[in-house]
PDB file of C-alpha atoms in Angstrom:
ATOM      1  CA  UNK Z   1     -36.528 166.461  87.767  1.00 55.00           C
ATOM      2  CA  UNK Z   2     -33.400 166.985  85.642  1.00 52.00           C
ATOM      3  CA  UNK Z   3     -31.784 163.959  87.242  1.00 53.00           C
ATOM      4  CA  UNK Z   4     -34.830 161.820  86.489  1.00 51.00           C
ATOM      5  CA  UNK Z   5     -34.841 163.044  82.878  1.00 52.00           C
ATOM      6  CA  UNK Z   6     -31.170 162.086  82.446  1.00 52.00           C
ATOM      7  CA  UNK Z   7     -31.890 158.692  83.965  1.00 50.00           C
ATOM      8  CA  UNK Z   8     -34.768 158.108  81.529  1.00 46.00           C
ATOM      9  CA  UNK Z   9     -32.629 159.176  78.558  1.00 48.00           C
ATOM     10  CA  UNK Z  10     -29.855 156.791  79.631  1.00 46.00           C
ATOM     11  CA  UNK Z  11     -32.360 153.974  80.094  1.00 42.00           C
ATOM     12  CA  UNK Z  12     -33.820 154.650  76.650  1.00 48.00           C
ATOM     13  CA  UNK Z  13     -30.343 154.532  75.096  1.00 44.00           C
ATOM     14  CA  UNK Z  14     -29.608 151.204  76.791  1.00 47.00           C
ATOM     15  CA  UNK Z  15     -32.906 149.743  75.569  1.00 46.00           C
ATOM     16  CA  UNK Z  16     -32.160 150.937  72.023  1.00 39.00           C
ATOM     17  CA  UNK Z  17     -28.724 149.318  72.052  1.00 37.00           C
ATOM     18  CA  UNK Z  18     -30.109 146.044  73.393  1.00 38.00           C
ATOM     19  CA  UNK Z  19     -32.821 146.088  70.730  1.00 37.00           C
ATOM     20  CA  UNK Z  20     -30.241 146.602  67.990  1.00 35.00           C
ATOM     21  CA  UNK Z  21     -28.148 143.723  69.306  1.00 39.00           C
ATOM     22  CA  UNK Z  22     -31.171 141.440  69.453  1.00 37.00           C
ATOM     23  CA  UNK Z  23     -32.214 142.382  65.910  1.00 38.00           C
ATOM     24  CA  UNK Z  24     -28.682 141.680  64.712  1.00 44.00           C
ATOM     25  CA  UNK Z  25     -28.610 138.318  66.421  1.00 41.00           C
ATOM     26  CA  UNK Z  26     -32.037 137.364  65.106  1.00 45.00           C
ATOM     27  CA  UNK Z  27     -30.878 138.125  61.566  1.00 53.00           C
ATOM     28  CA  UNK Z  28     -28.377 135.261  61.748  1.00 58.00           C
ATOM     29  CA  UNK Z  29     -29.636 131.782  60.895  1.00 62.00           C
ATOM     30  CA  UNK Z  30     -29.701 129.399  63.849  1.00 71.00           C
ATOM     31  CA  UNK Z  31     -26.843 126.938  63.293  1.00 70.00           C
ATOM     32  CA  UNK Z  32     -28.394 124.340  65.606  1.00 73.00           C
ATOM     33  CA  UNK Z  33     -31.681 124.403  63.684  1.00 68.00           C
ATOM     34  CA  UNK Z  34     -29.851 124.191  60.371  1.00 72.00           C
ATOM     35  CA  UNK Z  35     -27.724 121.287  61.610  1.00 72.00           C
ATOM     36  CA  UNK Z  36     -30.831 119.331  62.585  1.00 71.00           C
ATOM     37  CA  UNK Z  37     -32.467 120.027  59.216  1.00 72.00           C
ATOM     38  CA  UNK Z  38     -29.297 119.139  57.322  1.00 73.00           C
ATOM     39  CA  UNK Z  39     -28.761 115.820  59.075  1.00 71.00           C
ATOM     40  CA  UNK Z  40     -32.360 114.800  58.362  1.00 73.00           C
ATOM     41  CA  UNK Z  41     -32.070 115.603  54.652  1.00 74.00           C
ATOM     42  CA  UNK Z  42     -32.662 112.392  52.695  1.00 74.00           C
ATOM     43  CA  UNK Z  43     -30.371 113.692  49.939  1.00 73.00           C
ATOM     44  CA  UNK Z  44     -27.273 113.018  52.058  1.00 74.00           C
ATOM     45  CA  UNK Z  45     -25.040 110.669  50.041  1.00 74.00           C
ATOM     46  CA  UNK Z  46     -24.416 108.193  52.866  1.00 72.00           C
ATOM     47  CA  UNK Z  47     -26.993 108.799  55.612  1.00 68.00           C
ATOM     48  CA  UNK Z  48     -25.485 106.560  58.301  1.00 71.00           C
ATOM     49  CA  UNK Z  49     -21.860 107.551  57.849  1.00 70.00           C
ATOM     50  CA  UNK Z  50     -22.725 111.143  56.948  1.00 65.00           C
ATOM     51  CA  UNK Z  51     -24.754 111.684  60.087  1.00 67.00           C
ATOM     52  CA  UNK Z  52     -21.946 110.402  62.279  1.00 75.00           C
ATOM     53  CA  UNK Z  53     -19.316 112.577  60.588  1.00 73.00           C
ATOM     54  CA  UNK Z  54     -21.353 115.756  60.240  1.00 67.00           C
ATOM     55  CA  UNK Z  55     -22.774 115.604  63.761  1.00 71.00           C
ATOM     56  CA  UNK Z  56     -19.216 115.916  65.054  1.00 74.00           C
ATOM     57  CA  UNK Z  57     -18.039 118.600  62.609  1.00 80.00           C
ATOM     58  CA  UNK Z  58     -20.898 120.533  61.024  1.00 80.00           C
ATOM     59  CA  UNK Z  59     -21.420 122.926  63.943  1.00 80.00           C
ATOM     60  CA  UNK Z  60     -17.781 124.012  63.769  1.00 84.00           C
ATOM     61  CA  UNK Z  61     -18.037 124.441  60.000  1.00 83.00           C
ATOM     62  CA  UNK Z  62     -21.142 126.612  60.237  1.00 84.00           C
ATOM     63  CA  UNK Z  63     -19.689 128.736  63.030  1.00 86.00           C
ATOM     64  CA  UNK Z  64     -16.464 129.169  61.061  1.00 85.00           C
ATOM     65  CA  UNK Z  65     -18.317 130.613  58.076  1.00 84.00           C
ATOM     66  CA  UNK Z  66     -20.544 132.776  60.248  1.00 84.00           C
ATOM     67  CA  UNK Z  67     -17.423 134.260  61.786  1.00 85.00           C
ATOM     68  CA  UNK Z  68     -15.797 134.771  58.379  1.00 84.00           C
ATOM     69  CA  UNK Z  69     -18.790 136.611  56.944  1.00 83.00           C
ATOM     70  CA  UNK Z  70     -19.301 138.602  60.138  1.00 82.00           C
ATOM     71  CA  UNK Z  71     -15.868 140.142  59.459  1.00 82.00           C
ATOM     72  CA  UNK Z  72     -16.946 141.470  56.045  1.00 79.00           C
ATOM     73  CA  UNK Z  73     -15.890 145.050  56.836  1.00 77.00           C
ATOM     74  CA  UNK Z  74     -12.436 144.106  58.086  1.00 83.00           C
ATOM     75  CA  UNK Z  75      -9.235 144.417  56.083  1.00 84.00           C
ATOM     76  CA  UNK Z  76      -8.561 140.695  56.454  1.00 77.00           C
ATOM     77  CA  UNK Z  77     -11.954 139.832  54.982  1.00 79.00           C
ATOM     78  CA  UNK Z  78     -11.518 142.195  52.056  1.00 79.00           C
ATOM     79  CA  UNK Z  79      -8.098 140.698  51.381  1.00 79.00           C
ATOM     80  CA  UNK Z  80      -9.344 137.104  51.537  1.00 75.00           C
ATOM     81  CA  UNK Z  81     -12.797 137.435  49.973  1.00 81.00           C
ATOM     82  CA  UNK Z  82     -12.959 140.827  48.275  1.00 81.00           C
ATOM     83  CA  UNK Z  83     -11.835 139.452  44.925  1.00 84.00           C
ATOM     84  CA  UNK Z  84     -14.635 136.931  44.999  1.00 89.00           C
ATOM     85  CA  UNK Z  85     -17.104 139.824  44.801  1.00 89.00           C
ATOM     86  CA  UNK Z  86     -15.142 141.709  42.124  1.00 89.00           C
ATOM     87  CA  UNK Z  87     -16.525 141.124  38.597  1.00 86.00           C
ATOM     88  CA  UNK Z  88     -13.281 142.479  37.128  1.00 89.00           C
ATOM     89  CA  UNK Z  89     -10.964 140.083  38.954  1.00 91.00           C
ATOM     90  CA  UNK Z  90      -9.127 138.073  36.261  1.00 94.00           C
ATOM     91  CA  UNK Z  91      -9.695 134.360  35.911  1.00 95.00           C
ATOM     92  CA  UNK Z  92      -6.936 132.477  37.730  1.00 95.00           C
ATOM     93  CA  UNK Z  93      -4.154 131.124  35.533  1.00 95.00           C
ATOM     94  CA  UNK Z  94      -4.594 127.558  36.822  1.00 95.00           C
ATOM     95  CA  UNK Z  95      -8.035 127.637  35.184  1.00 97.00           C
ATOM     96  CA  UNK Z  96      -7.436 130.081  32.314  1.00 96.00           C
ATOM     97  CA  UNK Z  97      -4.742 127.937  30.715  1.00 95.00           C
ATOM     98  CA  UNK Z  98      -7.238 125.076  30.412  1.00 97.00           C
ATOM     99  CA  UNK Z  99     -10.017 127.153  28.842  1.00 96.00           C
ATOM    100  CA  UNK Z 100     -11.318 125.864  25.510  1.00 95.00           C
ATOM    101  CA  UNK Z 101     -10.721 128.768  23.124  1.00 94.00           C
ATOM    102  CA  UNK Z 102     -12.706 127.122  20.328  1.00 94.00           C
ATOM    103  CA  UNK Z 103     -16.058 127.780  22.008  1.00 95.00           C
ATOM    104  CA  UNK Z 104     -17.708 131.027  23.056  1.00 94.00           C
ATOM    105  CA  UNK Z 105     -18.783 130.009  26.572  1.00 96.00           C
ATOM    106  CA  UNK Z 106     -16.874 127.711  28.923  1.00 97.00           C
ATOM    107  CA  UNK Z 107     -18.987 126.100  31.632  1.00 98.00           C
ATOM    108  CA  UNK Z 108     -17.103 125.630  34.905  1.00 98.00           C
ATOM    109  CA  UNK Z 109     -18.335 123.660  37.910  1.00 98.00           C
ATOM    110  CA  UNK Z 110     -16.999 124.644  41.348  1.00 98.00           C
ATOM    111  CA  UNK Z 111     -17.449 121.699  43.729  1.00 98.00           C
ATOM    112  CA  UNK Z 112     -17.562 122.624  47.420  1.00 96.00           C
ATOM    113  CA  UNK Z 113     -17.541 126.321  46.588  1.00 95.00           C
ATOM    114  CA  UNK Z 114     -18.367 127.673  50.029  1.00 92.00           C
ATOM    115  CA  UNK Z 115     -20.511 130.830  50.187  1.00 93.00           C
ATOM    116  CA  UNK Z 116     -18.466 132.637  47.518  1.00 93.00           C
ATOM    117  CA  UNK Z 117     -16.817 130.775  44.659  1.00 95.00           C
ATOM    118  CA  UNK Z 118     -13.080 131.388  44.488  1.00 93.00           C
ATOM    119  CA  UNK Z 119     -13.184 131.315  40.677  1.00 96.00           C
ATOM    120  CA  UNK Z 120     -12.845 134.794  39.198  1.00 94.00           C
ATOM    121  CA  UNK Z 121     -14.972 135.607  36.189  1.00 92.00           C
ATOM    122  CA  UNK Z 122     -13.124 138.028  33.904  1.00 93.00           C
ATOM    123  CA  UNK Z 123     -11.648 136.306  30.854  1.00 93.00           C
ATOM    124  CA  UNK Z 124     -10.377 138.261  27.843  1.00 91.00           C
ATOM    125  CA  UNK Z 125     -10.861 135.542  25.248  1.00 90.00           C
ATOM    126  CA  UNK Z 126     -14.161 133.849  26.138  1.00 92.00           C
ATOM    127  CA  UNK Z 127     -17.206 133.959  28.389  1.00 95.00           C
ATOM    128  CA  UNK Z 128     -17.153 131.979  31.624  1.00 96.00           C
ATOM    129  CA  UNK Z 129     -20.293 130.485  33.145  1.00 97.00           C
ATOM    130  CA  UNK Z 130     -19.787 129.228  36.697  1.00 98.00           C
ATOM    131  CA  UNK Z 131     -21.999 126.795  38.583  1.00 98.00           C
ATOM    132  CA  UNK Z 132     -21.140 126.612  42.296  1.00 98.00           C
ATOM    133  CA  UNK Z 133     -22.337 123.704  44.427  1.00 98.00           C
ATOM    134  CA  UNK Z 134     -21.940 123.077  48.147  1.00 96.00           C
ATOM    135  CA  UNK Z 135     -23.824 120.898  50.664  1.00 92.00           C
ATOM    136  CA  UNK Z 136     -24.235 123.984  52.894  1.00 91.00           C
ATOM    137  CA  UNK Z 137     -25.472 126.308  50.146  1.00 94.00           C
ATOM    138  CA  UNK Z 138     -28.831 127.004  51.796  1.00 91.00           C
ATOM    139  CA  UNK Z 139     -27.118 128.132  54.994  1.00 90.00           C
ATOM    140  CA  UNK Z 140     -24.560 130.214  53.094  1.00 92.00           C
ATOM    141  CA  UNK Z 141     -27.272 132.000  51.161  1.00 93.00           C
ATOM    142  CA  UNK Z 142     -29.135 132.813  54.376  1.00 90.00           C
ATOM    143  CA  UNK Z 143     -26.128 134.290  56.166  1.00 88.00           C
ATOM    144  CA  UNK Z 144     -25.101 136.321  53.110  1.00 90.00           C
ATOM    145  CA  UNK Z 145     -28.605 137.701  52.786  1.00 90.00           C
ATOM    146  CA  UNK Z 146     -28.560 138.568  56.505  1.00 87.00           C
ATOM    147  CA  UNK Z 147     -25.374 140.570  55.932  1.00 86.00           C
ATOM    148  CA  UNK Z 148     -26.544 142.212  52.711  1.00 89.00           C
ATOM    149  CA  UNK Z 149     -24.011 140.366  50.522  1.00 89.00           C
ATOM    150  CA  UNK Z 150     -25.037 139.564  46.951  1.00 90.00           C
ATOM    151  CA  UNK Z 151     -22.739 136.881  45.528  1.00 90.00           C
ATOM    152  CA  UNK Z 152     -21.944 137.125  41.804  1.00 90.00           C
ATOM    153  CA  UNK Z 153     -22.530 133.373  41.669  1.00 94.00           C
ATOM    154  CA  UNK Z 154     -25.055 132.075  44.174  1.00 96.00           C
ATOM    155  CA  UNK Z 155     -24.197 128.533  45.331  1.00 97.00           C
ATOM    156  CA  UNK Z 156     -26.757 125.787  44.958  1.00 97.00           C
ATOM    157  CA  UNK Z 157     -27.106 122.724  47.163  1.00 95.00           C
ATOM    158  CA  UNK Z 158     -25.171 119.743  45.850  1.00 94.00           C
ATOM    159  CA  UNK Z 159     -22.869 116.935  46.914  1.00 93.00           C
ATOM    160  CA  UNK Z 160     -19.657 115.931  45.197  1.00 95.00           C
ATOM    161  CA  UNK Z 161     -20.691 112.290  45.461  1.00 93.00           C
ATOM    162  CA  UNK Z 162     -23.902 112.958  43.461  1.00 94.00           C
ATOM    163  CA  UNK Z 163     -22.868 115.307  40.660  1.00 97.00           C
ATOM    164  CA  UNK Z 164     -23.921 113.000  37.827  1.00 97.00           C
ATOM    165  CA  UNK Z 165     -27.344 112.562  39.397  1.00 96.00           C
ATOM    166  CA  UNK Z 166     -27.711 116.332  39.658  1.00 97.00           C
ATOM    167  CA  UNK Z 167     -26.241 117.493  36.348  1.00 98.00           C
ATOM    168  CA  UNK Z 168     -25.793 114.509  34.034  1.00 98.00           C
ATOM    169  CA  UNK Z 169     -22.621 113.417  32.254  1.00 98.00           C
ATOM    170  CA  UNK Z 170     -20.453 115.510  29.881  1.00 98.00           C
ATOM    171  CA  UNK Z 171     -21.894 118.868  30.944  1.00 98.00           C
ATOM    172  CA  UNK Z 172     -18.924 121.045  31.917  1.00 98.00           C
ATOM    173  CA  UNK Z 173     -15.741 122.184  30.221  1.00 98.00           C
ATOM    174  CA  UNK Z 174     -13.888 122.324  33.538  1.00 98.00           C
ATOM    175  CA  UNK Z 175     -14.703 120.835  36.946  1.00 98.00           C
ATOM    176  CA  UNK Z 176     -12.810 122.529  39.766  1.00 98.00           C
ATOM    177  CA  UNK Z 177     -12.499 122.097  43.513  1.00 97.00           C
ATOM    178  CA  UNK Z 178     -10.356 123.990  46.010  1.00 95.00           C
ATOM    179  CA  UNK Z 179      -9.804 122.733  49.557  1.00 92.00           C
ATOM    180  CA  UNK Z 180     -13.108 120.883  49.551  1.00 92.00           C
ATOM    181  CA  UNK Z 181     -12.794 117.321  48.263  1.00 91.00           C
ATOM    182  CA  UNK Z 182     -10.870 116.330  51.390  1.00 86.00           C
ATOM    183  CA  UNK Z 183     -13.873 117.474  53.476  1.00 83.00           C
ATOM    184  CA  UNK Z 184     -16.255 115.132  51.680  1.00 85.00           C
ATOM    185  CA  UNK Z 185     -17.569 111.747  52.786  1.00 83.00           C
ATOM    186  CA  UNK Z 186     -15.864 109.955  49.888  1.00 88.00           C
ATOM    187  CA  UNK Z 187     -13.099 111.969  48.143  1.00 90.00           C
ATOM    188  CA  UNK Z 188     -12.447 109.337  45.455  1.00 93.00           C
ATOM    189  CA  UNK Z 189     -16.150 109.206  44.607  1.00 94.00           C
ATOM    190  CA  UNK Z 190     -16.187 113.013  44.330  1.00 95.00           C
ATOM    191  CA  UNK Z 191     -13.296 113.005  41.874  1.00 97.00           C
ATOM    192  CA  UNK Z 192     -14.909 110.225  39.848  1.00 98.00           C
ATOM    193  CA  UNK Z 193     -18.149 112.231  39.704  1.00 98.00           C
ATOM    194  CA  UNK Z 194     -16.232 115.364  38.661  1.00 98.00           C
ATOM    195  CA  UNK Z 195     -14.727 113.374  35.781  1.00 98.00           C
ATOM    196  CA  UNK Z 196     -18.143 112.078  34.731  1.00 98.00           C
ATOM    197  CA  UNK Z 197     -19.801 115.511  34.561  1.00 98.00           C
ATOM    198  CA  UNK Z 198     -16.860 116.954  32.603  1.00 98.00           C
ATOM    199  CA  UNK Z 199     -16.810 116.745  28.808  1.00 98.00           C
ATOM    200  CA  UNK Z 200     -14.410 114.281  27.247  1.00 96.00           C
ATOM    201  CA  UNK Z 201     -10.875 115.591  26.695  1.00 95.00           C
ATOM    202  CA  UNK Z 202     -11.510 118.510  29.036  1.00 97.00           C
ATOM    203  CA  UNK Z 203     -10.139 119.154  32.524  1.00 98.00           C
ATOM    204  CA  UNK Z 204     -10.727 118.321  36.181  1.00 98.00           C
ATOM    205  CA  UNK Z 205      -8.705 120.504  38.572  1.00 97.00           C
ATOM    206  CA  UNK Z 206      -8.425 119.720  42.281  1.00 97.00           C
ATOM    207  CA  UNK Z 207      -6.408 121.974  44.600  1.00 94.00           C
ATOM    208  CA  UNK Z 208      -5.737 121.154  48.255  1.00 87.00           C
ATOM    209  CA  UNK Z 209      -3.405 122.339  50.983  1.00 80.00           C
ATOM    210  CA  UNK Z 210      -0.843 119.924  52.319  1.00 71.00           C
ATOM    211  CA  UNK Z 211      -1.570 118.551  55.790  1.00 60.00           C
TER     212      UNK Z 211
END
């Protein structure tokens, strides 16, 4: 009888572990479903070309970000992304030195922000209002919700090639993009759109790694 009881306890523990794993897996958005939905979105800037490009790369992009956010409790993740969740992280100098000190609130657009904008928010001499846009924003918001992450700035769906259509001209004090324009369908169009949505005599900042 004791042996049977131990066997039942062990079986119950195994079932509990399997259930927890299945619940964890079900909490993650299905990348294949999202890819299909994304590629059928009529808001894609260039449907023919976009479908060809994203069909070959989007799955890797989604899996990359799922893996990054899955590591949220690791030291590497805290080092790379912790500051993005810190409201007291100081605004980066590359942006701060272009802030308009004559106005109370500077509006900054982050193009291709990813799930968490890399723009810090603490500025000692003005308020900073950040708008983050990314084509994969819906997916990012789902995976962050699944992991219990509340972004200080929640990204909204948007394409660099269609910023004027989405926001109108002369709306932002600074338009910024980091390691994203080169992932777009039309980088030159993205930069042109960033210029159009930025107020006259203000700044467009594009940062990219060398390849």
